[in-house]
Short mmCIF file of C-alpha atoms and ligand atoms in Angstrom, two decimals:
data_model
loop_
_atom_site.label_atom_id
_atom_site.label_comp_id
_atom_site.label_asym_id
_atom_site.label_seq_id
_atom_site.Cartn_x
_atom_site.Cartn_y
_atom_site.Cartn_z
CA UNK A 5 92.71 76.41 -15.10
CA UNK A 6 95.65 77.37 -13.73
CA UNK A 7 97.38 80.85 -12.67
CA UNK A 8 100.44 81.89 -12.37
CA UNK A 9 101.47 82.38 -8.67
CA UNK A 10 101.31 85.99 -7.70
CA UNK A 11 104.80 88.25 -8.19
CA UNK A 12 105.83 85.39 -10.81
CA UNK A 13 106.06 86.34 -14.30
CA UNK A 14 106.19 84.21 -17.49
CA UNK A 15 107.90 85.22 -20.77
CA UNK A 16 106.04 84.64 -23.87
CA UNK A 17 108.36 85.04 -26.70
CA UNK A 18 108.35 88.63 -26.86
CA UNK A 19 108.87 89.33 -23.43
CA UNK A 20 111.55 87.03 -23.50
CA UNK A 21 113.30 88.72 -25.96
CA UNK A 22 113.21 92.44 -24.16
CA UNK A 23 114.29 90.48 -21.21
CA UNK A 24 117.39 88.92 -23.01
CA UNK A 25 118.06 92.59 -24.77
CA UNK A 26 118.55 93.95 -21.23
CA UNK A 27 120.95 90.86 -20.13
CA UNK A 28 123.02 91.81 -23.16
CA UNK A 29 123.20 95.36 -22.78
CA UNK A 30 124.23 94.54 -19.08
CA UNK A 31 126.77 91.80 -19.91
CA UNK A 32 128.32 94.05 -22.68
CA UNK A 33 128.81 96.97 -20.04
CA UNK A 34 130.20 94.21 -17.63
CA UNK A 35 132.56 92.83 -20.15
CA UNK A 36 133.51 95.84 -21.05
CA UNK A 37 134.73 96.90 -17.85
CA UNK A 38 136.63 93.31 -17.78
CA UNK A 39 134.42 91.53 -15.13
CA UNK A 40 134.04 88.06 -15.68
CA UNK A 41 130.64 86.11 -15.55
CA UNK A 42 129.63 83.39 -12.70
CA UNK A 43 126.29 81.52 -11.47
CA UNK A 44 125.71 80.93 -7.57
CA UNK A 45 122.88 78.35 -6.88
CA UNK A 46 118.96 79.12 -6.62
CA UNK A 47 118.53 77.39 -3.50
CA UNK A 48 121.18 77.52 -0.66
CA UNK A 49 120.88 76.80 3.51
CA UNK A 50 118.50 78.95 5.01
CA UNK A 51 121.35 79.85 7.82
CA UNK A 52 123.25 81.86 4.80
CA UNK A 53 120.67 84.67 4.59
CA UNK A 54 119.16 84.45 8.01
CA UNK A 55 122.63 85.28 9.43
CA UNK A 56 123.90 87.46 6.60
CA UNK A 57 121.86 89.17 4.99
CA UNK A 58 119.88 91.23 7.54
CA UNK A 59 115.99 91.07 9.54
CA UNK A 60 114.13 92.81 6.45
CA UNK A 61 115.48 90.09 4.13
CA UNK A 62 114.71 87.38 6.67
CA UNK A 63 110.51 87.89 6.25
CA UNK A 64 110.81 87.55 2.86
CA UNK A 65 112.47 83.89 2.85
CA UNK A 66 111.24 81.62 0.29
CA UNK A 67 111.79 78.82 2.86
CA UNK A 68 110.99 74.80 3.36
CA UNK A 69 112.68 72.03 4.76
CA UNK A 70 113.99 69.81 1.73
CA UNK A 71 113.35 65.86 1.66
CA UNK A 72 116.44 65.60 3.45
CA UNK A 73 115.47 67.18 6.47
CA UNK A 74 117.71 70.84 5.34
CA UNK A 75 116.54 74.01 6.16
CA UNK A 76 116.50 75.87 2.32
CA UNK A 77 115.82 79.31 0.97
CA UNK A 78 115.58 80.44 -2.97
CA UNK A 79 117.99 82.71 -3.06
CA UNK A 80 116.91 86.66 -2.38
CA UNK A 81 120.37 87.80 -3.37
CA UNK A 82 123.06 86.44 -4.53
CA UNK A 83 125.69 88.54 -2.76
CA UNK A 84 126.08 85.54 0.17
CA UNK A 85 126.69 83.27 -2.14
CA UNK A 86 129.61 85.23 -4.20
CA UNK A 87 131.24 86.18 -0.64
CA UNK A 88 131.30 82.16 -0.28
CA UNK A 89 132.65 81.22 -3.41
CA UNK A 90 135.19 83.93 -3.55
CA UNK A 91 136.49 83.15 0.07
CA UNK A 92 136.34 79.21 -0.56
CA UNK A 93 139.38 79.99 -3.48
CA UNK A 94 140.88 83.12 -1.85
CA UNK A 95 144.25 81.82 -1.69
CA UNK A 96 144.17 81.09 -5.37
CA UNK A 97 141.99 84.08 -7.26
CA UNK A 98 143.98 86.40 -9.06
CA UNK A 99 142.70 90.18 -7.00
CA UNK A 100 140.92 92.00 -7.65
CA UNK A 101 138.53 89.57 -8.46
CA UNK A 102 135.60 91.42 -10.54
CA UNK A 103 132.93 89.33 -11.17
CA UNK A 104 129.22 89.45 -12.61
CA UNK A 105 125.87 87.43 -12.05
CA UNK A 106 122.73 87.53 -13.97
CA UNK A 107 119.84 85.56 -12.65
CA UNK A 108 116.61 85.17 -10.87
CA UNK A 109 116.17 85.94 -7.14
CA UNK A 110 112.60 85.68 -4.52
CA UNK A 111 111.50 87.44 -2.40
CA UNK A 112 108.35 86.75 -0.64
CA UNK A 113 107.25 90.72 -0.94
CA UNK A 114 103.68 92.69 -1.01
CA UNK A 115 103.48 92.26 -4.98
CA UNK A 116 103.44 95.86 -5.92
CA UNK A 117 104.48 97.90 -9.31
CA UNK A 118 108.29 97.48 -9.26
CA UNK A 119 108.63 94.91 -7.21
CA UNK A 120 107.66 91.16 -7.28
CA UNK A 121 108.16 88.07 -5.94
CA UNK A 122 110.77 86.47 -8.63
CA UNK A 123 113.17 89.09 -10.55
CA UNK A 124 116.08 88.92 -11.96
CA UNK A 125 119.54 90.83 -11.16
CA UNK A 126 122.69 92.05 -12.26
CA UNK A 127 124.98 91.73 -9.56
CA UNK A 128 128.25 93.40 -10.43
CA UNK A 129 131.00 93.16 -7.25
CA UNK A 130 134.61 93.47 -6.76
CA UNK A 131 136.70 91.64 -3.67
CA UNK A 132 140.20 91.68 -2.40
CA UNK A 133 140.51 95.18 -2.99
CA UNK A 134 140.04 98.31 -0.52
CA UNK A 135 140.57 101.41 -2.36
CA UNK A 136 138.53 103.78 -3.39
CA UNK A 137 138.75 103.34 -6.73
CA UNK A 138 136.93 100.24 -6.76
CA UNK A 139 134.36 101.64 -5.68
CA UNK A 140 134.20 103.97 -7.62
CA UNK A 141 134.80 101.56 -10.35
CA UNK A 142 131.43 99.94 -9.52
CA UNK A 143 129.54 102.62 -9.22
CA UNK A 144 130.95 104.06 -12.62
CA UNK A 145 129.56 100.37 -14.30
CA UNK A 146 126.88 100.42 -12.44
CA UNK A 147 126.31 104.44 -14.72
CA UNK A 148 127.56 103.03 -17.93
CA UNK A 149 125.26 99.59 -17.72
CA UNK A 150 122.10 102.15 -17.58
CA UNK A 151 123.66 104.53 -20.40
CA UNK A 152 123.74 100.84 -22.35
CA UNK A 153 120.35 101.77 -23.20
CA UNK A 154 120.82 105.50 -23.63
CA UNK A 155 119.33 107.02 -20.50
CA UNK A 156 120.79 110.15 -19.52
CA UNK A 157 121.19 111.76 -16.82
CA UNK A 158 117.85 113.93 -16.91
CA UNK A 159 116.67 110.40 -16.09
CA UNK A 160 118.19 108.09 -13.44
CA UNK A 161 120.51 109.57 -10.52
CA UNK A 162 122.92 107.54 -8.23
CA UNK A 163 122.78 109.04 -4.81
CA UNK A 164 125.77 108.29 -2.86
CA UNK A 165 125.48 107.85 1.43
CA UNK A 166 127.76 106.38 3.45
CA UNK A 167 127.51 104.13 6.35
CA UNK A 168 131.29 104.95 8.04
CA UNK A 169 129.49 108.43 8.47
CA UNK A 170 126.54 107.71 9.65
CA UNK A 171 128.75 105.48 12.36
CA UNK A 172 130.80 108.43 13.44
CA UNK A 173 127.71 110.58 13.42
CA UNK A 174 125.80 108.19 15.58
CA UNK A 175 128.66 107.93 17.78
CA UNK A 176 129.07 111.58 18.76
CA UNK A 177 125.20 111.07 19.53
CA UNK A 178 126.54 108.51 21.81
CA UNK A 179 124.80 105.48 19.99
CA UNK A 180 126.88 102.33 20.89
CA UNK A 181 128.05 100.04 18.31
CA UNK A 182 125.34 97.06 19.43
CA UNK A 183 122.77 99.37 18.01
CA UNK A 184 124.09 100.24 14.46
CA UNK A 185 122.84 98.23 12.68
CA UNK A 186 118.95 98.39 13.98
CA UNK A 187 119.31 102.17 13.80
CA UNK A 188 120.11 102.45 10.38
CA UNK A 189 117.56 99.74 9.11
CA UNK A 190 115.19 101.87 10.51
CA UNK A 191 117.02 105.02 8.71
CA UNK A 192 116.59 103.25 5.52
CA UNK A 193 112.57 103.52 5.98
CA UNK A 194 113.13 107.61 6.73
CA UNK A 195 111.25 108.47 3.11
CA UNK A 196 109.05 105.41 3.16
CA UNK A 197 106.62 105.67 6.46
CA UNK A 198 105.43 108.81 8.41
CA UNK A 199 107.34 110.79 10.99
CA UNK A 200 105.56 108.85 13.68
CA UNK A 201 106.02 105.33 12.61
CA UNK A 202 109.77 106.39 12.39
CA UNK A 203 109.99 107.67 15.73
CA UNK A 204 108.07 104.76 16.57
CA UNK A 205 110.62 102.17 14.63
CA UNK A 206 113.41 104.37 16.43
CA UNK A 207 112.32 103.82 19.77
CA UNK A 208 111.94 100.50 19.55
CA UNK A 209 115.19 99.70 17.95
CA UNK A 210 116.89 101.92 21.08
CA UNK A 211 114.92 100.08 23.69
CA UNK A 212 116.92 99.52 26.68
CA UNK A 213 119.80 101.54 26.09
CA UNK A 214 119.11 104.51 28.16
CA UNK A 215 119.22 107.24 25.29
CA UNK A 216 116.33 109.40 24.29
CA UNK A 217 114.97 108.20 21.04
CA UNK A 218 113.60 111.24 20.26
CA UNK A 219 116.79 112.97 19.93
CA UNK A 220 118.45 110.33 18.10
CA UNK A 221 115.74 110.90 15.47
CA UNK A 222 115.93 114.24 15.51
CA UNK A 223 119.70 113.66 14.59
CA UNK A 224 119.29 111.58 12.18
CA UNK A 225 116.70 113.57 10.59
CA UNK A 226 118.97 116.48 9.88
CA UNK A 227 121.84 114.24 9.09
CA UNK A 228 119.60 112.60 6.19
CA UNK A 229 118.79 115.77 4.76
CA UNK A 230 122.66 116.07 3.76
CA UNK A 231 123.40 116.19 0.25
CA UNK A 232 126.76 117.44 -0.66
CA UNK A 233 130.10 117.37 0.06
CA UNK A 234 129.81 121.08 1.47
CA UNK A 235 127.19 120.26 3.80
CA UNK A 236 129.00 117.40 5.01
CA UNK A 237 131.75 119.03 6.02
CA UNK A 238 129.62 121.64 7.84
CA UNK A 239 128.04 118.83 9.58
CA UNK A 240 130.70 117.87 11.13
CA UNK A 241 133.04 121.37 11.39
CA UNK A 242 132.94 121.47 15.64
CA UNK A 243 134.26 117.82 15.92
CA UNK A 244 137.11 117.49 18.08
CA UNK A 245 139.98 114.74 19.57
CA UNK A 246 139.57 111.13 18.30
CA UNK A 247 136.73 111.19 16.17
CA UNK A 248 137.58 114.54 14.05
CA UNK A 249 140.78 112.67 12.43
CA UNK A 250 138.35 109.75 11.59
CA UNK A 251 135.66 112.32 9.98
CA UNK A 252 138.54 114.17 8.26
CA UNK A 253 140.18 111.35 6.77
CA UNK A 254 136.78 109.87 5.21
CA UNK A 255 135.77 113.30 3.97
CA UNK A 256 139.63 113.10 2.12
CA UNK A 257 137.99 109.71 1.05
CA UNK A 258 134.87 111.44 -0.75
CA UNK A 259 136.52 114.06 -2.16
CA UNK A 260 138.40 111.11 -3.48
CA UNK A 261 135.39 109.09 -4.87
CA UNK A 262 134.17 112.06 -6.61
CA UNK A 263 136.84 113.48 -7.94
CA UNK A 264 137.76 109.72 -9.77
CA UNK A 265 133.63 109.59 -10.94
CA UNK A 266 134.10 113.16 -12.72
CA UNK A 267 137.58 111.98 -14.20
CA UNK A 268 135.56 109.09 -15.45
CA UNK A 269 132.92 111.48 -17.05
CA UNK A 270 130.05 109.74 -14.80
CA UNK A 271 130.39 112.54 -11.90
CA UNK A 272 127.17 114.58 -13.53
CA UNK A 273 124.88 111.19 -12.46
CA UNK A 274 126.42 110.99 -8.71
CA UNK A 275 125.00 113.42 -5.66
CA UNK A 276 126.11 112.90 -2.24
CA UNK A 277 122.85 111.88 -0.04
CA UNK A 278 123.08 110.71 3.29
CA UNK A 279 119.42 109.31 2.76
CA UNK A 280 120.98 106.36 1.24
CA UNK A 281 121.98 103.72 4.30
CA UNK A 282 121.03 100.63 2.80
CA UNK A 283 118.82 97.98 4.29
CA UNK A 284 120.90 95.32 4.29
CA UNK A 285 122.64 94.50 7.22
CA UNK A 286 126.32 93.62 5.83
CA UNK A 287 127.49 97.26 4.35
CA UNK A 288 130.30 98.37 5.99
CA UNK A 289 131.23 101.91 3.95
CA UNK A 290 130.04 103.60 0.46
CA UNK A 291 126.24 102.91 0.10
CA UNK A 292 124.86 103.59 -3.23
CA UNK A 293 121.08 103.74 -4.72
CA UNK A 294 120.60 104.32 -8.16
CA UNK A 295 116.87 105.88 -8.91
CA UNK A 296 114.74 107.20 -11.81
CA UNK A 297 113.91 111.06 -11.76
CA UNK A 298 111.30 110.77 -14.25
CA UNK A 299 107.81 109.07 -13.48
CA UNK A 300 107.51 107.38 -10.34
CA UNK A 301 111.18 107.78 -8.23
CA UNK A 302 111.97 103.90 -7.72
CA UNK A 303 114.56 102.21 -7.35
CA UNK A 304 116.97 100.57 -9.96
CA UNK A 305 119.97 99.24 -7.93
CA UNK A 306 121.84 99.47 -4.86
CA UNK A 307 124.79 98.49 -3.22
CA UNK A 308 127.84 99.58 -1.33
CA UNK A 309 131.19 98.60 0.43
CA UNK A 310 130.90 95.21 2.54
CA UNK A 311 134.09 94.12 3.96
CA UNK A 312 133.37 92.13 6.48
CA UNK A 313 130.86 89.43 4.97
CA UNK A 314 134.08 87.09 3.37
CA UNK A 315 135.37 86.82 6.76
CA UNK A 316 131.85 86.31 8.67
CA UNK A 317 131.19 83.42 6.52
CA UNK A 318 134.48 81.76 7.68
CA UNK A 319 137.33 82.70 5.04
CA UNK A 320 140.26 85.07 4.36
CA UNK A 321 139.54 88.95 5.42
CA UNK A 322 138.51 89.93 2.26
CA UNK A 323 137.26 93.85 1.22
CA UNK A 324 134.55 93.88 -1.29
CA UNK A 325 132.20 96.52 -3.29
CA UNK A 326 129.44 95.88 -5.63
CA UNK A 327 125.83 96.05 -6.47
CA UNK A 328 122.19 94.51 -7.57
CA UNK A 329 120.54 96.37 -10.63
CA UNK A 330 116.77 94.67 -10.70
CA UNK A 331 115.28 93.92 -14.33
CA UNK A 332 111.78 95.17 -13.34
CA UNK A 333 112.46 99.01 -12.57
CA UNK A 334 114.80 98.89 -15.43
CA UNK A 335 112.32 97.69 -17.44
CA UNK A 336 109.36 99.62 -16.58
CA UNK A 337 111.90 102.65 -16.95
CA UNK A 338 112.67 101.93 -20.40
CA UNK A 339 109.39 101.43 -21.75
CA UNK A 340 108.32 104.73 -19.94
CA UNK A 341 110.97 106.45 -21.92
CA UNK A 342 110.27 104.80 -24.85
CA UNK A 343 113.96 103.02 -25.04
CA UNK A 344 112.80 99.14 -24.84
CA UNK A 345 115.75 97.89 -26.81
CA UNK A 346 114.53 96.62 -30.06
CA UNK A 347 114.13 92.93 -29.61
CA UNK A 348 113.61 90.89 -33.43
CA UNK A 349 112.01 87.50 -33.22
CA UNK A 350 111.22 87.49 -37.11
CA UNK A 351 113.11 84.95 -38.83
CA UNK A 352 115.28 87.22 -41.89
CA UNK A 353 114.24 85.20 -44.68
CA UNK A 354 110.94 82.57 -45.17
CA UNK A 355 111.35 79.87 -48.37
CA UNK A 356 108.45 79.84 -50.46
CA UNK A 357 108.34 76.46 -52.05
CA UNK A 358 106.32 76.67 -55.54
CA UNK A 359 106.38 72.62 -55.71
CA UNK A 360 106.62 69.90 -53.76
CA UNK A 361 109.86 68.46 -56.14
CA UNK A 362 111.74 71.68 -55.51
CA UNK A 363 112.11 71.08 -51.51
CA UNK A 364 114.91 68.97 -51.34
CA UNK A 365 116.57 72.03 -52.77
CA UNK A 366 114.93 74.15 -50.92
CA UNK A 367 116.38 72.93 -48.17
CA UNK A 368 119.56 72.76 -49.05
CA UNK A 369 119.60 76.12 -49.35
CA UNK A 370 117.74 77.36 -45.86
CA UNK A 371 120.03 74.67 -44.18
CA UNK A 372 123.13 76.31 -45.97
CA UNK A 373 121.89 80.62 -44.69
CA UNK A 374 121.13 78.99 -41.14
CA UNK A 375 124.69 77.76 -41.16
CA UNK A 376 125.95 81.33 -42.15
CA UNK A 377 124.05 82.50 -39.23
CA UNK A 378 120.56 83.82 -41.10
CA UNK A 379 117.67 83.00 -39.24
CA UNK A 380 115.64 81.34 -42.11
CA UNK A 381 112.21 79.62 -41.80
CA UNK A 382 110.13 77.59 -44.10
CA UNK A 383 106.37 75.49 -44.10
CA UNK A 384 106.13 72.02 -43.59
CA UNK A 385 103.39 71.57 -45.54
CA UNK A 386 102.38 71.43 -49.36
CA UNK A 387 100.79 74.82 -49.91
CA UNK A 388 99.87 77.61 -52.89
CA UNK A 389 102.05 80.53 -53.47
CA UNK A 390 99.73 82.16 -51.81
CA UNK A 391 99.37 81.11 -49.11
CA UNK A 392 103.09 80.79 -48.63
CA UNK A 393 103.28 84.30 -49.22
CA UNK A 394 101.06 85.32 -46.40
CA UNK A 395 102.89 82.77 -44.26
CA UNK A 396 105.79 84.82 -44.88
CA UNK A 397 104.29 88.26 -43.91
CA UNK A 398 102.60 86.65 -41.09
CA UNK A 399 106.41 85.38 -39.70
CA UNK A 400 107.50 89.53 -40.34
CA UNK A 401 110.66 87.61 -42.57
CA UNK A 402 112.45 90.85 -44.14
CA UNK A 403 112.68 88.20 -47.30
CA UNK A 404 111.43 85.92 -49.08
CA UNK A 405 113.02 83.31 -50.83
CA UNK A 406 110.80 81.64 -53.65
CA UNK A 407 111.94 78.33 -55.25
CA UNK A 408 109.77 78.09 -58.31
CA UNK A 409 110.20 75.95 -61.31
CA UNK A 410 110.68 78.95 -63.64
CA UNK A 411 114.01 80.14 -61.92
CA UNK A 412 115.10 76.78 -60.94
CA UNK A 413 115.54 75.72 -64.91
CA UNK A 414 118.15 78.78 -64.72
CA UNK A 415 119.88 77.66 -61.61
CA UNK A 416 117.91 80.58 -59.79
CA UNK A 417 115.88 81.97 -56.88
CA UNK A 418 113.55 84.65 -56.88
CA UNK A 419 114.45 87.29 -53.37
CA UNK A 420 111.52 89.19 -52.85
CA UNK A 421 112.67 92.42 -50.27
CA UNK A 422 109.21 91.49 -47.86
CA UNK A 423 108.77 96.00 -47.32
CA UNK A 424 108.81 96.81 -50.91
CA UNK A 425 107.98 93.87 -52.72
CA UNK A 426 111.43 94.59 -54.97
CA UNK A 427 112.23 91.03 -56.56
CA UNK A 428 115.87 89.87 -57.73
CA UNK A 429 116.81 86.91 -59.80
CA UNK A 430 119.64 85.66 -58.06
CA UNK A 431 121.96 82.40 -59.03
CA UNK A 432 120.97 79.52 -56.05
CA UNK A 433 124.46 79.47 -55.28
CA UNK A 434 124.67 83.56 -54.42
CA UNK A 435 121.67 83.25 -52.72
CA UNK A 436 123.80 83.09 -49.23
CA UNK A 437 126.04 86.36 -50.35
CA UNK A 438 123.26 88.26 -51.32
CA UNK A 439 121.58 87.71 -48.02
CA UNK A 440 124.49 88.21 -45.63
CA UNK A 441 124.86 91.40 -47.56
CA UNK A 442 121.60 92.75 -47.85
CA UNK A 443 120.69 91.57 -44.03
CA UNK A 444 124.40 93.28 -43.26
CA UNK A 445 125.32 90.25 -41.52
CA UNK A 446 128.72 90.49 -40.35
CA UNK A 447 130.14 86.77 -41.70
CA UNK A 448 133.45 85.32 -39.67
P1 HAM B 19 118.82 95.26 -3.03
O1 HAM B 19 118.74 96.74 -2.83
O2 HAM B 19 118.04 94.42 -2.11
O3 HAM B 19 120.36 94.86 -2.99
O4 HAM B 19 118.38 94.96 -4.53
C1 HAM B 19 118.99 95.62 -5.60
C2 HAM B 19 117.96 95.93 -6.68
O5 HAM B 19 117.25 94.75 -7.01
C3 HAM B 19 116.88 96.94 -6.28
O6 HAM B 19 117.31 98.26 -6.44
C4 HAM B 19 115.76 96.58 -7.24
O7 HAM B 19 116.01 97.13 -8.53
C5 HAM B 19 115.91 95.07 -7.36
N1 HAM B 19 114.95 94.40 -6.48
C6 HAM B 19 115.10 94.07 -5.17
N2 HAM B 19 113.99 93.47 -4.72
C7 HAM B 19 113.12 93.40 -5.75
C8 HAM B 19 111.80 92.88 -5.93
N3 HAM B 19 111.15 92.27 -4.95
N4 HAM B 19 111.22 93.00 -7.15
C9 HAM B 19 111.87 93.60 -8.17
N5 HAM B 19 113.12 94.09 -8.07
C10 HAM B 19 113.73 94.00 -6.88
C11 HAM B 19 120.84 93.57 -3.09
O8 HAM B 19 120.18 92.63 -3.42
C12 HAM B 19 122.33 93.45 -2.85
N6 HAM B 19 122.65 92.02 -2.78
C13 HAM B 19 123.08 94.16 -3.95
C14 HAM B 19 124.57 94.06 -3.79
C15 HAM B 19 125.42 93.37 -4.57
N7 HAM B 19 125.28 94.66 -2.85
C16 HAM B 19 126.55 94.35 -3.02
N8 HAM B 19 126.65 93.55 -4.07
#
């Protein structure tokens, strides 16, 4: 017998349909925001995430060499790929270009609750545009695709860092630009190992450059613990020369961001919260984490500001802002709240066939609601009323449509309401009208 492989689900019908309830509520929040849908590939050249997307992502590589001697990976993200196809048409993409993905990433991962080895996204990003309002614009879909399924915001919480901070602040430390990146991977584990491993990651990730780890943590312990605009500017209140016109011009910048997320009405689920850096390697400015503040805190999406990945990969400078919302937090979160969307895989209506000569026009009939749009079912088989009838409970049909000779000498079905057992005599040929209406089926 066979298993499935571990951090790999499979979707029996039911799961299937919760699943595709989520997409929807997703796409509809994407739509409505007027992003436009695309598909990157599953499997790509391992060089586009080793080089892009950062070390943490690189141990997780669902890699192999294909029959034609190419180094591959399954995708872990899908924000590569976008920054490829965007740049390979930049000339000729009408900006800003706001675009959305749906689909299944892996990640070879320690299967744990929340997070497995093949997920699916929603990746929601906008390029070729710098301001502020795009990303503020992202963050704000990223709010309304979770209030899709009527969370509030006594439930989730985006917490808002920023990396051109952290930059400035790690300058004044005197951390040199080589070691960026390394030092804020290893800020991004702050809240997940102990004080010691951190120092430990820290002093590793300064080795050779002559500064005294210790003090660098100690730095950016404090600086973590930010979390508001207030204590920002604090912070940073004795900066002088140079670097105080850079710090005062991106704290003008987040008074910006927050003032456009309150206009929006979405500024009660944003905090400022330097904790957030991001563990991927190609953020440039805004990092963002949304997270769940009932149950277990984890994760539902992140992203941020990455302007520099279009042009790394070879294309047009080209600013971009966006995010990954995972299915499997969201998920989890829903069902813990009890707000699962409601996901019907019941046909509406299941013919009862009282003889064998009244199926041809039984079928006419089924054939004639499934054109209208009615999901209508029927059994293949010679069988008693009865058993039809159980058939039909068993299949949860709201109705039941009984062909029997009786009614059929008047031109007639029977429509038995499934919940009540009501019955109506209805004419064959207002069979359709009857169901649209009762079912509320909105016909075009
Ligand atoms: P990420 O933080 O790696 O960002 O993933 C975003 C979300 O995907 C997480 O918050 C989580 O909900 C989900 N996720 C990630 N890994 C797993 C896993 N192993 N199992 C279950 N869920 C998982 C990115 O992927 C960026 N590419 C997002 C982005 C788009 N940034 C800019 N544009």
């Amino acid at each position: 017998m066979f298993k499935t492989l571990p951090g790999f689900r499979e979707f029996y019908p039911e799961d299937f349909a919760k699943k595709s309830a989520i997409f929807e509520t997703w796409r509809r929040a994407a739509r409505s925001f007027g992003f436009v849908e695309f598909e990157p590939p599953v499997l790509e050249s391992l060089e586009l995430f080793t080089e892009k997307s950062g070390e943490e992502i690189k141990s997780q590589l669902f890699e192999f060499v294909d029959k034609g001697g190419r180094a591959v990976a399954l995708r872990p993200e899908m924000t590569p790929s976008l920054a490829r196809m965007v740049g390979a048409r930049a000339g000729g993409l009408r900006r800003p270009v706001k675009w959305f993905a749906i689909g299944e990433n892996y990640r070879y991962e320690r299967q744990q609750k929340g997070r497995l080895r093949a997920f699916y996204q929603f990746n929601a990003d906008i390029l070729g545009d710098d301001s502020i309002a795009a990303d503020a614009e992202t963050i704000a879909l990223l709010i309304e695709a979770l209030r899709g399924f009527g969370l509030a915001s006594s439930e989730f919480k985006v917490r808002l860092g920023d990396r051109k901070l952290w930059v400035l602040m790690l300058e004044s430390a005197g951390v040199g630009e080589e070691s960026f990146v390394k030092v804020l991977s290893v800020v991004d584990k702050i809240e997940k190992v102990s004080p010691a491993a951190f120092d430990e990651m820290m002093a590793q990730a300064l080795e050779n450059t002559g500064l005294n780890p210790a003090k660098i943590s100690e730095a950016c312990r404090s600086f973590v613990a930010i979390n508001s605009l207030e204590g920002l500017r604090r912070h940073f209140e004795g900066a002088s020369g140079e670097v105080a016109a850079k710090i005062s011009a991106r704290l003008d910048d987040w008074g910006e961001i927050l003032k456009i997320l309150s206009e929006m009405g979405v500024g009660d689920f944003v905090g400022a919260d330097m904790g957030i850096v991001r563990g991927l390697a190609y953020y440039t400015g805004f990092v963002f984490e949304a997270f769940q503040i009932v149950g277990k805190g984890r994760a539902l999406a992140g992203g941020g500001r990455y302007d520099a990945l279009v042009k790394k990969l070879g294309y047009p400078d080209m600013p971009a802002v966006g995010f990954g919302m995972g299915d499997v937090t969201v998920a989890d979160l829903l069902e813990l709240v009890n707000k699962t969307p409601q996901a019907d895989i019941s046909p509406d209506v299941y013919a009862v066939i009282g003889s064998e000569s009244l199926r041809a026009a039984a079928l006419k009939t089924v054939f004639e609601l499934r054109r209208a749009g009615i999901k209508a079912d029927y059994p293949f088989k010679a069988a008693g009323f009865g058993k039809q009838f159980k058939a039909a409970d068993a299949s949860g049909a709201k109705f039941a449509v009984i062909f029997g000779e009786e009614e059929a000498a008047k031109g007639c079905v029977k429509i038995k309401k499934l919940s009540t057992s009501e019955e109506t005599l209805c004419e064959t040929e207002k069979a359709l009208d009857f169901l649209s209406a009762a079912l509320n089926l909105k016909r075009l």
